XYZ file of C-alpha atoms in Angstrom:
489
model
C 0.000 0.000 0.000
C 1.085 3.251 -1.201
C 1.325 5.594 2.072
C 0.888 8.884 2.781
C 3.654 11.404 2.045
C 4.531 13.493 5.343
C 2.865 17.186 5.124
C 5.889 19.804 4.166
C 6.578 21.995 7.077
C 6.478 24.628 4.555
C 6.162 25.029 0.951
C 4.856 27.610 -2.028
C 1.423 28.071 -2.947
C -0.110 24.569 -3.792
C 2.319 22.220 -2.082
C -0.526 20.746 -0.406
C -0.863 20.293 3.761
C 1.619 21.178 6.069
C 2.354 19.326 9.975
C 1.121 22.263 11.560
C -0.803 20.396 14.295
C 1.390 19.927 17.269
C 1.324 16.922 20.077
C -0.679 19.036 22.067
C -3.073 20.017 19.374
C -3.977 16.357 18.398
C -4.297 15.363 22.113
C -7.252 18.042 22.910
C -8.776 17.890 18.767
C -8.976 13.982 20.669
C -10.709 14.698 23.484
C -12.662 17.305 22.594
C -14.156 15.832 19.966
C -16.319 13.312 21.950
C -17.961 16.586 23.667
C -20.320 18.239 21.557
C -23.086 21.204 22.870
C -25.454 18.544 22.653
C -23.834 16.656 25.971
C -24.827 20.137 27.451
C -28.189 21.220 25.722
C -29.949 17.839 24.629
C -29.021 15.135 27.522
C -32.070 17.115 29.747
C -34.932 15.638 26.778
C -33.000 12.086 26.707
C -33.130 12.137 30.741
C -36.749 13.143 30.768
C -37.142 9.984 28.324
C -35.583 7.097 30.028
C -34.415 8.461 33.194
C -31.711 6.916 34.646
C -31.582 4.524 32.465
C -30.473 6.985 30.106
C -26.903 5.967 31.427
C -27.714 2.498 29.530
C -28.439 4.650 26.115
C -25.074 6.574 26.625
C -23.209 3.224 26.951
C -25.191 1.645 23.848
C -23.695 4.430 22.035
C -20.631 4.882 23.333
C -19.712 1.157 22.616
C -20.818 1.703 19.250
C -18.705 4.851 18.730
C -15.367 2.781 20.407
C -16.087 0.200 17.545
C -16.487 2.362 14.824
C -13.434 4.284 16.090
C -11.632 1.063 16.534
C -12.173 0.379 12.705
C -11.223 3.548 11.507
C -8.204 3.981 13.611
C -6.754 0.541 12.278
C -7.480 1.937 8.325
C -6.166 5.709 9.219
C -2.632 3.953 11.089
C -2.027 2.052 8.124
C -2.800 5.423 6.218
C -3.595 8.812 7.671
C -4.720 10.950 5.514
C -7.055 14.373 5.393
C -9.780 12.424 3.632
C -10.059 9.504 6.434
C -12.715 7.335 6.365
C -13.768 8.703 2.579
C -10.619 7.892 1.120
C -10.173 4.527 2.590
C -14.172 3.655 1.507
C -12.927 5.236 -2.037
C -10.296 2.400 -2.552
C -11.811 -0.182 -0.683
C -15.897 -0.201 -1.566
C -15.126 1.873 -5.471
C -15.225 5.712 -6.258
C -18.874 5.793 -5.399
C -18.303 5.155 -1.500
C -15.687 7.258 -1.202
C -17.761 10.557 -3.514
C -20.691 9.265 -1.813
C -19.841 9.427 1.736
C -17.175 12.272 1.473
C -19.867 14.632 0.200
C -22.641 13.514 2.282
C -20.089 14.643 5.443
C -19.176 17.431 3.756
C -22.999 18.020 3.882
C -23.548 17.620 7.176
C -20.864 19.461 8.854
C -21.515 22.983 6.811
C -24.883 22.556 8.123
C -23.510 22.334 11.610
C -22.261 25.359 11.004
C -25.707 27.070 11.005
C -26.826 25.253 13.755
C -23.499 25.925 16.090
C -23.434 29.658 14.933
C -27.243 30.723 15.673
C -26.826 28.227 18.843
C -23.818 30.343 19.893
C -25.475 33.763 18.662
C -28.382 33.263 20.863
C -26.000 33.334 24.241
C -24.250 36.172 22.919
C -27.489 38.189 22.083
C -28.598 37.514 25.304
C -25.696 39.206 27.262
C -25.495 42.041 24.591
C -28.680 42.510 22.952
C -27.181 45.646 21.203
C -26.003 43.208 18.361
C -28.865 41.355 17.007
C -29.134 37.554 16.684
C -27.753 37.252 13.301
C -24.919 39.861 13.606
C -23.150 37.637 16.236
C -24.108 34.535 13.824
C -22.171 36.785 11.343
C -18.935 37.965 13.739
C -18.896 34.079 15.041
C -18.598 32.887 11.496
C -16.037 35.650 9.924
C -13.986 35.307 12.881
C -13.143 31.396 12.801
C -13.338 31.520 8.970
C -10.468 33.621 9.704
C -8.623 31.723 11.889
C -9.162 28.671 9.826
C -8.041 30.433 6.725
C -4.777 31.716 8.750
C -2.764 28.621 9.856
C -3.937 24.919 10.831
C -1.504 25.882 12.930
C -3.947 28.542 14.139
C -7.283 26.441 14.439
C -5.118 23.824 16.422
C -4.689 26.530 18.582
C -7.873 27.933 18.992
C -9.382 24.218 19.638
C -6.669 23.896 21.533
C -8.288 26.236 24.189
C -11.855 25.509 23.209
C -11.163 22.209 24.163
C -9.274 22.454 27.072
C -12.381 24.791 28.413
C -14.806 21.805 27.987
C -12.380 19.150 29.429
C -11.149 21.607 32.639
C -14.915 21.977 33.234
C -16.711 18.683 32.788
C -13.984 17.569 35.282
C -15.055 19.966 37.212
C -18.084 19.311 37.588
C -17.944 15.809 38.269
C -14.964 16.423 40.813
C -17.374 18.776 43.042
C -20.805 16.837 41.835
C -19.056 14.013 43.204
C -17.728 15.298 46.837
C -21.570 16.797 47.055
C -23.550 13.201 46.533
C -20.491 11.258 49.388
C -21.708 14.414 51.368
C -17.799 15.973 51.515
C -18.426 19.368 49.616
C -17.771 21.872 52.058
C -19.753 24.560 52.745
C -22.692 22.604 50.511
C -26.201 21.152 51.833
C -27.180 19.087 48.943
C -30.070 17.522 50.179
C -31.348 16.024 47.339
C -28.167 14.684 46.189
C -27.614 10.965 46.444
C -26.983 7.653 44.139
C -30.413 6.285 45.876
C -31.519 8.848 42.941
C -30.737 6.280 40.633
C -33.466 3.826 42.075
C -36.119 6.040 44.173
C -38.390 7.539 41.442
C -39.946 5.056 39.727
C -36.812 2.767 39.668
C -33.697 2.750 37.376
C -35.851 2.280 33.825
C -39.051 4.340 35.052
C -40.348 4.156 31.516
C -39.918 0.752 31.102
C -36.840 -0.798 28.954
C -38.359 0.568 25.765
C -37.222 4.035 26.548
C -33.754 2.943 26.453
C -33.710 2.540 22.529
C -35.771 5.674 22.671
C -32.272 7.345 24.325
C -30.376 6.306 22.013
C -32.049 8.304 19.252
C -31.952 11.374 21.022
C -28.316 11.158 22.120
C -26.471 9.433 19.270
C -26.274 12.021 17.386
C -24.487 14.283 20.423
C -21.324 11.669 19.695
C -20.798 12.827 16.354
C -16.903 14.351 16.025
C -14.933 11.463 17.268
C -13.383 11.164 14.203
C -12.107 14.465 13.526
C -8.716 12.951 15.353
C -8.229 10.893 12.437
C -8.286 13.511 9.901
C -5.956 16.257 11.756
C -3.688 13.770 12.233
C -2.660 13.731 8.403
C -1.167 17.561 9.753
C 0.589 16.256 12.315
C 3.612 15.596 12.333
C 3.519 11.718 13.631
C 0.267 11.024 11.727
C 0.694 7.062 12.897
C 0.884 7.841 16.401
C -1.614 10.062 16.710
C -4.181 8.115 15.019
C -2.968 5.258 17.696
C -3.481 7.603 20.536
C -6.971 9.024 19.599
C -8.066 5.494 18.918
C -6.853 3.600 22.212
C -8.328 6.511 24.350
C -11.031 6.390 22.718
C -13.001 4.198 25.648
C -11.835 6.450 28.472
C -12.458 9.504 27.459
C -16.671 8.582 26.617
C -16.270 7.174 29.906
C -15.378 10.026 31.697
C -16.887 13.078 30.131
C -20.282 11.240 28.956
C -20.889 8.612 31.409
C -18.972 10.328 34.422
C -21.000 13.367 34.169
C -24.498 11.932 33.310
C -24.198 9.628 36.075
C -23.511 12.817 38.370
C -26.520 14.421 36.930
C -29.307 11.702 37.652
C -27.826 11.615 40.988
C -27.516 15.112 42.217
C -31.102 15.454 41.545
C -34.692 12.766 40.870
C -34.481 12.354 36.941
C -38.193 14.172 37.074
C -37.114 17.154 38.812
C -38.880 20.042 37.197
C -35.739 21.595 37.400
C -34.082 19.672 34.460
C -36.516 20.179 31.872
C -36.596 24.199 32.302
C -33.124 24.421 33.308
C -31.136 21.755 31.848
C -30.137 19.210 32.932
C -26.350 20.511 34.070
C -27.619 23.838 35.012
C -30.109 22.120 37.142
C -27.469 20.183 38.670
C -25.180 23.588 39.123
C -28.386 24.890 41.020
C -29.192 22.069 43.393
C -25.956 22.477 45.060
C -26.270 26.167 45.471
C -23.622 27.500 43.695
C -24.506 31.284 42.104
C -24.977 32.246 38.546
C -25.214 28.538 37.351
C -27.378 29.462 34.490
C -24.302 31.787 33.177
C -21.442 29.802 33.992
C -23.372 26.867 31.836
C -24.070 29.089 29.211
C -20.648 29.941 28.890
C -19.283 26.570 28.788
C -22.098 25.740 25.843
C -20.775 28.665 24.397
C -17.184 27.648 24.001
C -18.273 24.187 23.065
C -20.131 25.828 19.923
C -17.464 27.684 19.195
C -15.495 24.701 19.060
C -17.727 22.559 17.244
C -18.029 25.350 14.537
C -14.523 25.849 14.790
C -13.656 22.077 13.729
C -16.548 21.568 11.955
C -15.308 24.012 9.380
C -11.992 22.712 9.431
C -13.692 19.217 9.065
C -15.449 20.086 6.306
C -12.718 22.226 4.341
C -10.598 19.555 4.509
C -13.410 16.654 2.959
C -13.608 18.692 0.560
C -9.951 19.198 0.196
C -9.654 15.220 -0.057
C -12.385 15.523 -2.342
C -10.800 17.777 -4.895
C -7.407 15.915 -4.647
C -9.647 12.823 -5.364
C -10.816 14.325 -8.685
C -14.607 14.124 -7.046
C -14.561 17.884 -6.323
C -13.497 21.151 -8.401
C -9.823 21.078 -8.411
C -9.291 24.386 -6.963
C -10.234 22.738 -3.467
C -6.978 20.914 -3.436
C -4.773 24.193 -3.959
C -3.514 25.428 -1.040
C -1.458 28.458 0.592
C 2.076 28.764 1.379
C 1.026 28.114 4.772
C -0.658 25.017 3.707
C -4.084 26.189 3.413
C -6.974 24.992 1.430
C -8.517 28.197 1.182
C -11.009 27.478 -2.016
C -12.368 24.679 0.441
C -12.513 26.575 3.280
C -14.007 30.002 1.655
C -16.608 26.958 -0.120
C -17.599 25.666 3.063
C -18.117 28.510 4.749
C -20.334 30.313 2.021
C -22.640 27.336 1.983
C -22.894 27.415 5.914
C -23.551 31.556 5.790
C -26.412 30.455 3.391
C -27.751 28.154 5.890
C -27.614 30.685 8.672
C -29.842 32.329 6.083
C -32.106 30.155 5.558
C -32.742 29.604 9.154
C -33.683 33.540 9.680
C -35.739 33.472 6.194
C -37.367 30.046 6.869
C -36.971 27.841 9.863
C -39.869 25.890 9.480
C -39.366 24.659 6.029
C -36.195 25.501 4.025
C -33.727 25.362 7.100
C -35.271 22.329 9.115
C -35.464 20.473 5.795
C -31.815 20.888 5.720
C -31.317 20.120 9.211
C -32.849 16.613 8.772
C -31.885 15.764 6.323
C -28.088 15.637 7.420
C -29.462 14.115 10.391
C -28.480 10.634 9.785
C -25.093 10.987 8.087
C -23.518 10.032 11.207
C -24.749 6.935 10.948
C -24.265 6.074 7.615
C -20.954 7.703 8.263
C -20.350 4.863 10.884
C -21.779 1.782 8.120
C -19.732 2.652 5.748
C -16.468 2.768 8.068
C -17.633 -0.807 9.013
C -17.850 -2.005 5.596
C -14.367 -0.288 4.525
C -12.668 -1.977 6.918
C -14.050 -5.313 6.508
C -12.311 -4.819 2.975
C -9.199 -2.546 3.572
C -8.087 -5.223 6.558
C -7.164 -8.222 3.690
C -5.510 -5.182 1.308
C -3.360 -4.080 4.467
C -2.629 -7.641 5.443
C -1.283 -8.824 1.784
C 0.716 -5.555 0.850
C 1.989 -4.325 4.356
C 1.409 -5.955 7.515
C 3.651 -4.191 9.591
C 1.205 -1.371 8.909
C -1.376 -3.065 11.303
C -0.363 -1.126 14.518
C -4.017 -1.047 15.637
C -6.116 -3.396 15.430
C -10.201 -3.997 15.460
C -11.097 -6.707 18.232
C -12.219 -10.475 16.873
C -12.400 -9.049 12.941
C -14.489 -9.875 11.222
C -17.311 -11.080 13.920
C -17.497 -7.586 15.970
C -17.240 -5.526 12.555
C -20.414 -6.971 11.460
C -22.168 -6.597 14.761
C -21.288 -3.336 14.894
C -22.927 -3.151 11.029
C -26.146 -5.127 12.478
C -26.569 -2.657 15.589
C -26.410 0.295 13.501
C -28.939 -0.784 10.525
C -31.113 -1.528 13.724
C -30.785 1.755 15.194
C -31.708 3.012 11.538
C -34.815 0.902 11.393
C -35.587 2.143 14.940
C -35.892 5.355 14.355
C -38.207 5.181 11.057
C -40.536 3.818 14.123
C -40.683 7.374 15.761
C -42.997 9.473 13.981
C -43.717 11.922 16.451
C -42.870 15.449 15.472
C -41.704 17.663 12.855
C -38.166 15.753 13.101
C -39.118 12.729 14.132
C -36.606 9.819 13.486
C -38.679 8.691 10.618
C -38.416 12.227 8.982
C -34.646 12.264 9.481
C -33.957 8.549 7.834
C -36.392 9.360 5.108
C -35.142 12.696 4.029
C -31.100 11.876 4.939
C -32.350 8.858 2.278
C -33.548 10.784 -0.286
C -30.552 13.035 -0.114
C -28.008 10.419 0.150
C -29.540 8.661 -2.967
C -29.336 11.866 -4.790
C -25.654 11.875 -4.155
C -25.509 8.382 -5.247
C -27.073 8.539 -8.363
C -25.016 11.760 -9.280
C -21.967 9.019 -8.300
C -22.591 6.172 -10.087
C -23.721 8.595 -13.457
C -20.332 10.397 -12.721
C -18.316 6.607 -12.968
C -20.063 5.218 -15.944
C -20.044 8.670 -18.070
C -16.821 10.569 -16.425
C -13.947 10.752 -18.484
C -11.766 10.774 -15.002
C -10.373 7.109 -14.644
C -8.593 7.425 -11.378
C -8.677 6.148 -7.830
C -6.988 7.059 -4.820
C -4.680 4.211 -3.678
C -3.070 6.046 -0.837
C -2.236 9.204 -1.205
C -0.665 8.128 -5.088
C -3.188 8.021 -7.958
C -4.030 4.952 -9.331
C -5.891 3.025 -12.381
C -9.370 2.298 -11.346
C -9.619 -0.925 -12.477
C -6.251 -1.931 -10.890
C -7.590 -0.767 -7.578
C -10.700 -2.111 -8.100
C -8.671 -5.794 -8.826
C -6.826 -5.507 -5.560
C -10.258 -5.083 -3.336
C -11.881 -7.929 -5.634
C -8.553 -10.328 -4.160
């Protein structure tokens, strides 16, 4: 296998990537990446659903994510590269999987963007209501456009911080949640804090064991990010190792910062409190134990974990598309790049597309902008499908042409792979069972359908008819059909 070429430290306009991600960078982009605004904003509606045994949903899905990540981490250590899990579906499923999925991504992360930026422009309105709503969606934007347009060196940094804000405070929390439910916080009465919370209200699964699978609708789409590791990494400069990293602490970091801080939650306070549902369900936690000016301390943690979702979701997505154009599946221009290593056409692309979705939501939320909304809502897990099915594949290509390149490795291949394939086409079916609601799971799997089999179609018309007869193998272009005969081995 034909591996990736290290990214130039520097270079003239064009040279393509550059290792501008330090140790440091990779390690928070890691950790980071597993917490999303929606651990802070949506886990209140999935606790209200299942109650405790919303813990139960959050393991479902973590173990699902530490699969997934476990498959994708063995592909990107044999190869890191910017396009991840599109490139490796590109030479190991044909040119449709790779154009298919890398677009559909692409997709869903610009309109992220809209939904992180008027998230993060409704906390800012709210403390200075001189600037209206969409002017902060506006400064938000221009100003990590900026910074993504700079350096990677530059977003690194920025997430860098962003991150570290979300880590330093779920720890936080659970550190002093924790000391209040042994009864050890000083200076703290929490009377209703206590793990009998767990069982006391209706018992652990209140809502009967149903509600469990009802969790994991509304909270398996907060895990979406994870794999944002693996596609910095090609700018690092140890790709390898930090693709190895990311993946083996993988399990302890959705420990700690999903479970850890849920479980916290349901026991400071009764799942039903009233509390949680007009709070939220950390701010109602803040509250219980007394400590001031809760509400703002949570909003500005939510706030920086926007900012840092938008931040890397627009890196994300600049470099798909990046991947994309080197692939010969987007305009060309995407895979030019700055003397500093920048992909600006894919950046300045991304962005536009997520300023006209901040649009749309102002001009029409109801229609246009929650169209758009779900239908990107199940890329995540087609996302994870086609990472199984890739690496079901890439495993015998790695194996014949370089073994020594299998530094991580998926657990009892090929049994758990499939499993893993099974549990998600369930979850799928699952949700076309919820039809409650403007974006109800059916909705979402319908509509993220019809879009993916747009993209499809466009796909398979582009291979029949296209003149281009290439294939990623590696980073190094490749015949099709010889690519094609190495997966068919």
């Amino acid at each position: 296998m034909t591996s990736q070429p290290t990214p130039t430290k520097a270079g003239e306009p064009g040279s393509g990537l550059q290792a501008g991600l330090k140790n440091r960078h990779l390690s928070m982009i890691a950790i980071g990446g597993v917490i999303g605004a929606g651990l802070f904003v949506g886990s209140s509606t999935g606790i209200a659903t299942a109650g405790p045994g919303i813990l139960l949903s959050y393991a479902l899905v973590g173990t699902l994510v530490v699969l997934v990540m476990r498959m994708l981490g063995e592909m990107s250590a044999a190869n890191p590269t910017s396009g991840s899990f599109s490139a490796h579906a590109d030479r190991a499923l044909g040119r449709w999987a790779g154009f298919s999925i890398g677009w559909l991504y692409w997709f869903f992360w610009v309109v992220v963007l809209a939904v992180e930026a008027t998230a993060g422009a409704k906390i800012l309105e709210g403390w200075i209501p001189a600037v209206p709503q969409w002017g902060w969606a506006l400064i938000v934007m221009i100003v990590l456009t900026a910074t993504n347009l700079v350096s990677v060196g530059s977003y690194g940094e920025f997430e860098f911080w962003f991150a570290g804000i979300k880590v330093v405070a779920i720890g936080a929390f659970i550190v002093i949640g924790g000391l209040a439910i042994f009864g050890v916080l000083p200076g703290v009465d929490a009377e209703k804090a206590s793990f009998s919370n767990l069982t006391d209200h209706g018992g652990f699964l209140p809502n009967g064991p149903g509600a469990i699978l009802t969790g994991v609708l509304l909270v398996v789409f907060s895990f979406m990010g994870s794999e944002i590791a693996t596609l910095a990494a090609g700018e690092s400069e140890n790709p390898q190792r930090a693709v190895t990293k990311s993946t083996n602490s993988i399990i302890w970091r959705i420990g700690i910062f999903y479970l850890g801080s849920i479980l916290v939650v349901v026991s400071l306070l009764p799942w039903d409190d009233k509390a949680i549902a007009k709070d939220g369900s950390y701010v109602a936690a803040l509250g219980s134990l007394g400590i001031p000016h809760a509400d703002q301390i949570m909003k500005f943690i939510v706030l920086t974990s926007v900012l840092s979702c938008l931040n890397s979701g627009l890196y994300t997505a600049s470099r798909m598309a990046f991947s994309l154009g080197e692939r010969g599946d987007a305009p060309k221009s995407f895979s030019r790049t700055t003397s500093r290593g920048v992909p600006m056409a894919a950046i300045l692309a991304s962005v536009v597309f997520g300023f006209v979705a901040v649009f749309l939501n102002y001009l029409s939320p109801d229609k246009i902008f929650l169209f758009l909304v779900n239908s990107s809502g199940a890329v995540a897990l087609f996302v994870w499908l086609v990472i199984c099915f890739s690496q079901l594949r890439m495993r015998k290509i790695i194996q014949r042409e370089s073994p020594e390149k299998l530094i991580v490795k998926m657990w009892l291949y090929p049994y758990l792979t499939w499993a893993t394939a099974a549990l998600i086409v369930f979850v799928l079916g699952y949700m076309l069972t919820d039809t409650e609601g403007s974006s109800s799971g059916r909705t979402t799997v319908l509509l993220s359908l019809l879009v993916a089999g747009v993209v499809l179609v466009i796909a398979f018309v582009r291979q029949r008819y296209g003149s281009d007869q290439t294939a990623v193998q590696g980073d190094a272009v490749a015949p099709r059909d010889e690519v094609q005969a190495e997966v068919g081995a």
